Short mmCIF file of C-alpha atoms in Angstrom, two decimals:
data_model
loop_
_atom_site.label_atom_id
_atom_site.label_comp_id
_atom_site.label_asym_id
_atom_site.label_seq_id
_atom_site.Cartn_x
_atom_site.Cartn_y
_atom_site.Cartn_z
CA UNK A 1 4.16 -13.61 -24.25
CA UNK A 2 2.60 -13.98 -21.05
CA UNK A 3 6.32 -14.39 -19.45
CA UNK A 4 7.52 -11.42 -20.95
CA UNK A 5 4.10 -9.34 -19.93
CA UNK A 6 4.87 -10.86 -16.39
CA UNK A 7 8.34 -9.13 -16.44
CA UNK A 8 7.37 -6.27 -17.94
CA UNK A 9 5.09 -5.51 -14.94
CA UNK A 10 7.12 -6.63 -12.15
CA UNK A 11 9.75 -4.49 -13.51
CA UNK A 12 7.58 -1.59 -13.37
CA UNK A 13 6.13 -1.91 -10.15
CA UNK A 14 9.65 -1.92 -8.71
CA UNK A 15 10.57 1.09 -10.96
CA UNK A 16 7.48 2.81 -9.19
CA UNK A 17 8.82 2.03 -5.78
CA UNK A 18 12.27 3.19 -6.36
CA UNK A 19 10.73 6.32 -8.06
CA UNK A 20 8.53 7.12 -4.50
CA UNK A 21 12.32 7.63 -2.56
CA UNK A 22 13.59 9.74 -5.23
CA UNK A 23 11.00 12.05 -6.19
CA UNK A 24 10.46 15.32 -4.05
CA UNK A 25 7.07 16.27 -4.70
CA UNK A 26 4.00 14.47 -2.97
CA UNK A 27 1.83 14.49 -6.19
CA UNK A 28 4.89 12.43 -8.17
CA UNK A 29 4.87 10.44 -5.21
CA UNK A 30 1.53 9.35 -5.29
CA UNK A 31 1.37 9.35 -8.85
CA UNK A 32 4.58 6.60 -8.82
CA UNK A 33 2.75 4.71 -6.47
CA UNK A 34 -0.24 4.61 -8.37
CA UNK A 35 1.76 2.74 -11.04
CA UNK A 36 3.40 0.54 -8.93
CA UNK A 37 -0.27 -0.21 -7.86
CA UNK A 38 -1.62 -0.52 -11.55
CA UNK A 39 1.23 -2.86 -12.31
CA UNK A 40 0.49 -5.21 -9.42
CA UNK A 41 -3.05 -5.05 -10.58
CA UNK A 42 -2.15 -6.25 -14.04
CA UNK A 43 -0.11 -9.38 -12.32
CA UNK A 44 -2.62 -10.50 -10.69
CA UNK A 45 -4.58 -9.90 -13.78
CA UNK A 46 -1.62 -12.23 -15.16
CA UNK A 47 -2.01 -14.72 -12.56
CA UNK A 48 -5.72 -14.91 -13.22
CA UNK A 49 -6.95 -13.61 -10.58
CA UNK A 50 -9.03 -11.27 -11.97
CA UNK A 51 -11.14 -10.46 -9.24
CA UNK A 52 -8.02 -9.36 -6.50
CA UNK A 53 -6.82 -7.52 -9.65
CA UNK A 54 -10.67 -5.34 -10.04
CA UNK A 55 -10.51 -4.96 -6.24
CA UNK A 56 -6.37 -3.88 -6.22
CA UNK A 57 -7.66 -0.89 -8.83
CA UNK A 58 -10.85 -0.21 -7.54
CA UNK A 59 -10.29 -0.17 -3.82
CA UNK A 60 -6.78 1.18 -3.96
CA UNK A 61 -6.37 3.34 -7.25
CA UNK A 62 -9.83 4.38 -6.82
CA UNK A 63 -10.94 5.06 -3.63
CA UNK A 64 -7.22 5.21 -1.38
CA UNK A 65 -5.28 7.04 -3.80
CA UNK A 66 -7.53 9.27 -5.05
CA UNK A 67 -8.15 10.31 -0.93
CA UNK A 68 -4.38 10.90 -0.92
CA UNK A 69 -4.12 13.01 -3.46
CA UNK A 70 -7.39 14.73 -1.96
CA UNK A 71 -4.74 15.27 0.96
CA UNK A 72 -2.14 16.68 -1.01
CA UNK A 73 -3.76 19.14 -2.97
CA UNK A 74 -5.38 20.37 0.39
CA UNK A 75 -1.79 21.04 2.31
CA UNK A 76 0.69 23.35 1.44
CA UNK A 77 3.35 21.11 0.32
CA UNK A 78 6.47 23.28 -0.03
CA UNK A 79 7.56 23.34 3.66
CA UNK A 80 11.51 22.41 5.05
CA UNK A 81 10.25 18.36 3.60
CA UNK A 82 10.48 19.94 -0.05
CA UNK A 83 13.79 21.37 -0.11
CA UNK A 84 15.55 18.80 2.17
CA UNK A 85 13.88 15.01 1.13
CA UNK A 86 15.93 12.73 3.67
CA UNK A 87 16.18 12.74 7.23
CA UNK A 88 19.15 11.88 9.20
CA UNK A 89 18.61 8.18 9.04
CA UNK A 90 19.47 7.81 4.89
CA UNK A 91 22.32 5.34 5.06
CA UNK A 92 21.18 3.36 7.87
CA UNK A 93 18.17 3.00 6.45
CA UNK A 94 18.94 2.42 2.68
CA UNK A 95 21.45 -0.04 4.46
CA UNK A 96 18.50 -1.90 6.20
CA UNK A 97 16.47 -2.11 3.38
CA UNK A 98 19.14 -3.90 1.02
CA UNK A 99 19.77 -6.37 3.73
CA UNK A 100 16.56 -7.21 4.35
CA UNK A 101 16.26 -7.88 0.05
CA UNK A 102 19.93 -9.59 -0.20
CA UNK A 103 19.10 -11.71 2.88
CA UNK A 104 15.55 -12.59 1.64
CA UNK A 105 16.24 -13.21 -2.31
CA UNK A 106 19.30 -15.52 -1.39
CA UNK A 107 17.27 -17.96 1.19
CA UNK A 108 14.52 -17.99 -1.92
CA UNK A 109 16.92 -18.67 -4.57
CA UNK A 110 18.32 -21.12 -2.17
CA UNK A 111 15.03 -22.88 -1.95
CA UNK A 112 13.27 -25.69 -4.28
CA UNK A 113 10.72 -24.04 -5.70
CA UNK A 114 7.42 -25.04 -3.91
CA UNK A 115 5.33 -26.91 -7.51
CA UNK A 116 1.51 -26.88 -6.41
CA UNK A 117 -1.98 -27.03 -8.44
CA UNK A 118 -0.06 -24.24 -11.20
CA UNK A 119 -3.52 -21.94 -10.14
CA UNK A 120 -6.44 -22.96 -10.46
CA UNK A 121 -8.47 -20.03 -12.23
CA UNK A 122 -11.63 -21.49 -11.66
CA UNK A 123 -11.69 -20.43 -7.74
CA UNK A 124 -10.85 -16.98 -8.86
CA UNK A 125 -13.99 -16.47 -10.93
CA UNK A 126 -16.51 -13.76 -9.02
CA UNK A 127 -19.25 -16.66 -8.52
CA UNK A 128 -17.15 -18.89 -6.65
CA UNK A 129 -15.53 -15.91 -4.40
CA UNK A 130 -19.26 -14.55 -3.91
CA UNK A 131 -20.45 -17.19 -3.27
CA UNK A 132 -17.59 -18.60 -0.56
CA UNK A 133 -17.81 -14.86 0.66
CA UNK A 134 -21.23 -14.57 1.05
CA UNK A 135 -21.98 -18.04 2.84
CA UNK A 136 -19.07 -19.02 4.17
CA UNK A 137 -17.59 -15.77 5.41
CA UNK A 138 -20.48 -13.84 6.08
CA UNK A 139 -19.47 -12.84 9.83
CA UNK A 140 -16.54 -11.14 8.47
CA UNK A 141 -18.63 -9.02 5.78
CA UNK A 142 -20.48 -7.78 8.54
CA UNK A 143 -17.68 -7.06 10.58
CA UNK A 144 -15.85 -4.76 7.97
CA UNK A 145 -19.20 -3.40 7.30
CA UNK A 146 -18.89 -2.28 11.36
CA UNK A 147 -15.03 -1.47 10.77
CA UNK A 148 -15.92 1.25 7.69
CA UNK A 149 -18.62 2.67 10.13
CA UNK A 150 -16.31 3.01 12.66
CA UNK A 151 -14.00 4.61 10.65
CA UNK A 152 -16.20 6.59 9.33
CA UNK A 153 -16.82 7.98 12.97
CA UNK A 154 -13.43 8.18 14.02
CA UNK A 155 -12.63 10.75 10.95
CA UNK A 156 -15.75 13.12 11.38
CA UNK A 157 -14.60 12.99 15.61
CA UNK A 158 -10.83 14.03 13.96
CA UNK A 159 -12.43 16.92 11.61
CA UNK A 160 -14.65 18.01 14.61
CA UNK A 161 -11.51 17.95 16.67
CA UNK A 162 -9.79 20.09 15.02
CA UNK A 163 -12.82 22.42 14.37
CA UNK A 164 -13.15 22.83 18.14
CA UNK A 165 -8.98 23.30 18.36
CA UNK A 166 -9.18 26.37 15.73
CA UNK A 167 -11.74 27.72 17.41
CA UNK B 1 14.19 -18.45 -10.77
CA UNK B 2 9.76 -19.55 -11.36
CA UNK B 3 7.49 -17.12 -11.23
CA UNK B 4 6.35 -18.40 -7.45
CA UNK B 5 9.84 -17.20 -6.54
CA UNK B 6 10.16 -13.91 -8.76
CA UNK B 7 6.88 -12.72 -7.53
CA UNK B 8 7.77 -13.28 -3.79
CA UNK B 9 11.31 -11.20 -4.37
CA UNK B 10 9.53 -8.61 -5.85
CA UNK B 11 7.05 -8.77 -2.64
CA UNK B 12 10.01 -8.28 -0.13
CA UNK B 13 11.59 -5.62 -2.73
CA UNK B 14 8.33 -3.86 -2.51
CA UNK B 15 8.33 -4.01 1.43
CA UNK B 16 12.16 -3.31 1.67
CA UNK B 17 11.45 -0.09 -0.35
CA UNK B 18 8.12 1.75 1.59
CA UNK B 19 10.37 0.01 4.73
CA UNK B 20 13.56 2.33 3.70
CA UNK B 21 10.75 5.13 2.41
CA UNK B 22 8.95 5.55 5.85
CA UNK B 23 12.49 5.30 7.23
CA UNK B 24 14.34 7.88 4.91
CA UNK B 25 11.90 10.39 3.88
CA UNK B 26 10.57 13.52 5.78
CA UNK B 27 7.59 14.37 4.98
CA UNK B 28 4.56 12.76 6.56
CA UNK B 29 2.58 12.53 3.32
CA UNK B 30 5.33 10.46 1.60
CA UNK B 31 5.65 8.20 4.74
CA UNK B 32 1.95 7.67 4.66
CA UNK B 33 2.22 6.44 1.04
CA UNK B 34 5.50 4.10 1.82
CA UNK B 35 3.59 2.22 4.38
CA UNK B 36 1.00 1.65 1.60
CA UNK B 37 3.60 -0.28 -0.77
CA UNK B 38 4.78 -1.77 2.20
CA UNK B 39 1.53 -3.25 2.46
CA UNK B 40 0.58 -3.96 -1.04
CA UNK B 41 3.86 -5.89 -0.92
CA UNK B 42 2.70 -7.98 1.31
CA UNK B 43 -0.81 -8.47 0.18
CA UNK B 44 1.33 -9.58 -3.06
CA UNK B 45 2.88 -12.13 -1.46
CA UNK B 46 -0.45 -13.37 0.09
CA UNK B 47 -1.90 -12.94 -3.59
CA UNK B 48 1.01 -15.39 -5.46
CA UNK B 49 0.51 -17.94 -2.63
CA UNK B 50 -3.12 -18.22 -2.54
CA UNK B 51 -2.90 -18.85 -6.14
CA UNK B 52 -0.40 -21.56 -6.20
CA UNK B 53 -2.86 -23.36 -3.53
CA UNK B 54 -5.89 -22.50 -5.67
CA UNK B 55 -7.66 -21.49 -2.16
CA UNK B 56 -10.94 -19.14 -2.09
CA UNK B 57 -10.00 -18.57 1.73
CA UNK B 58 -6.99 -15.85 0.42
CA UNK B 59 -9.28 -14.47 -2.03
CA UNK B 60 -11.57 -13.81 0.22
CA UNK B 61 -8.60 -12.65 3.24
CA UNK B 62 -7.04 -10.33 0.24
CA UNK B 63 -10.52 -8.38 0.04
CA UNK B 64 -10.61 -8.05 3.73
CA UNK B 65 -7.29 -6.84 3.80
CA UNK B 66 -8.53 -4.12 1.20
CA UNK B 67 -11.26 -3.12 3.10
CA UNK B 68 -9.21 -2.68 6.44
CA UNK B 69 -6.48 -0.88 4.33
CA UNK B 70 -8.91 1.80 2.97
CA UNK B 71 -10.59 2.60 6.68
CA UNK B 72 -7.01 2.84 8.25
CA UNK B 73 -6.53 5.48 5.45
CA UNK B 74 -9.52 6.90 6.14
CA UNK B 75 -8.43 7.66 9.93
CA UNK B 76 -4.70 8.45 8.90
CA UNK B 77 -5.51 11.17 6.43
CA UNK B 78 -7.46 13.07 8.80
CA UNK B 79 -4.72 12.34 11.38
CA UNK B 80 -1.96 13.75 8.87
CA UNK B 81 -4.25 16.66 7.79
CA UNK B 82 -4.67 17.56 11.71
CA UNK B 83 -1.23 17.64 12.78
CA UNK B 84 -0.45 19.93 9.34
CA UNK B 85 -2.75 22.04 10.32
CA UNK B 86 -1.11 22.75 14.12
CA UNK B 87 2.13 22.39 13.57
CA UNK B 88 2.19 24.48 9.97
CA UNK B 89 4.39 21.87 8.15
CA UNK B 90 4.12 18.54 7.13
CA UNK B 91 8.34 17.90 7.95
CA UNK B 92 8.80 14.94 10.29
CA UNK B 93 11.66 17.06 12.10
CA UNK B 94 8.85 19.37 13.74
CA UNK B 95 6.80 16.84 15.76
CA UNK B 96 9.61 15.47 18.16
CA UNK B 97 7.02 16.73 21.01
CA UNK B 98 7.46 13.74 22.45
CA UNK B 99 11.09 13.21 22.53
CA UNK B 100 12.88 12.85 26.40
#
């Protein structure tokens, strides 16, 4: 059951992906990728890890996504990207791609694969992360807590950038 | 094939794909969005290992990896949105400004 759930969702997460080169519109785009992310939230859900998985549909679905589609719905989308999806590079870079895959997947399958502790889920609990985040890795709370200011910074000095460029 | 192995193919499919996405596609929106399953592909990757070693460490370094991934789309939207906004178009093929 768990097997077949496992397949299920890595199927659809690559469906997703191969649905963001096809599809022209920016919404369906991000809409795609938001089920490519849902479905890698539900394998790590699989691999009991439930608290990347909360985190993968929290911090991504909820607050990345939903910024991006923010961004779309704020931009005129039908422009010469609409009516002509591909640049010049299509082949060579379609070409790239499936090397990089056929190259990787063959040295895997070529591989013993690596048996270690068949995951814990105990260390994947929220009190055991808490608490390894909060006292062990407290520095680099703080420190993201500086990074989000900063980046909070940066995009008002954009916005106010672009205020002073219009006018 | 295990699962160790399945999970880490569908990591570099994921990353092969926003790779050939940000490569093939024109318009900067779309780009923006490959280079996001490029990355979740990789987070993937760090997710099915850190599991197999049972280690707290890559919870915690997945979280952190979150975190950094939503402020660098909190300065890239803005970015995007800016250069929409001067150039009129959000097609790759109008910002070769800086092309010899």
């Amino acid at each position: 059951m768990q097997q077949a759930l496992l397949w299920f969702f890595v199927l659809a997460s690559l469906a997703g992906g191969l649905l963001m080169l096809v599809l022209r519109h920016p919404m369906r785009v991000a809409l795609a990728l938001i089920s490519t992310m849902v479905s890698l939230a539900a394998i790590y859900a699989i691999l009991g890890v439930h608290v990347i998985a909360v985190f993968q549909v929290l911090i991504y679905v909820g607050a990345v996504m939903v910024f991006m589609v923010y961004a779309i719905m704020l931009l005129d989308v039908r422009d010469p990207s609409f009516t002509h999806r591909y640049s010049g590079y299509l082949l060579p870079g379609l070409a790239g791609a499936v090397v990089l895959v056929v190259a990787f997947v063959r040295g895997l399958a070529g591989s013993t694969p690596a048996v270690m502790g068949a995951g814990v889920g105990t260390t994947f609990d929220v009190q055991p992360f808490s608490v390894a985040f909060l006292n062990d890795y407290w520095l680099y709370f703080e420190l993201t807590s500086v990074l989000l200011l900063a980046a909070v910074v940066a995009a008002i000095a954009i916005l106010k950038a672009r205020r002073r460029g219009n006018g | 094939m295990d699962n160790t192995q399945l999970l880490l193919a569908l990591s570099t499919a994921l990353f092969a794909i926003g790779l050939a996405g940000v490569v093939i596609r024109r318009n900067l929106l779309v780009m923006l969005m490959c280079m996001e399953l490029m990355l979740n592909g990789v987070v993937l990757s760090l997710v099915t290992l850190s599991q197999q070693a049972a280690s707290t460490t890559g919870a915690v370094l997945v979280f952190l990896v979150f975190v950094v991934a939503a402020a660098e789309i909190a300065i890239a939207v803005p970015i995007v949105l800016l250069l929409a906004r001067r150039k009129r178009t959000l097609d790759m093929d109008a910002f070769t400004d800086l092309k010899g």
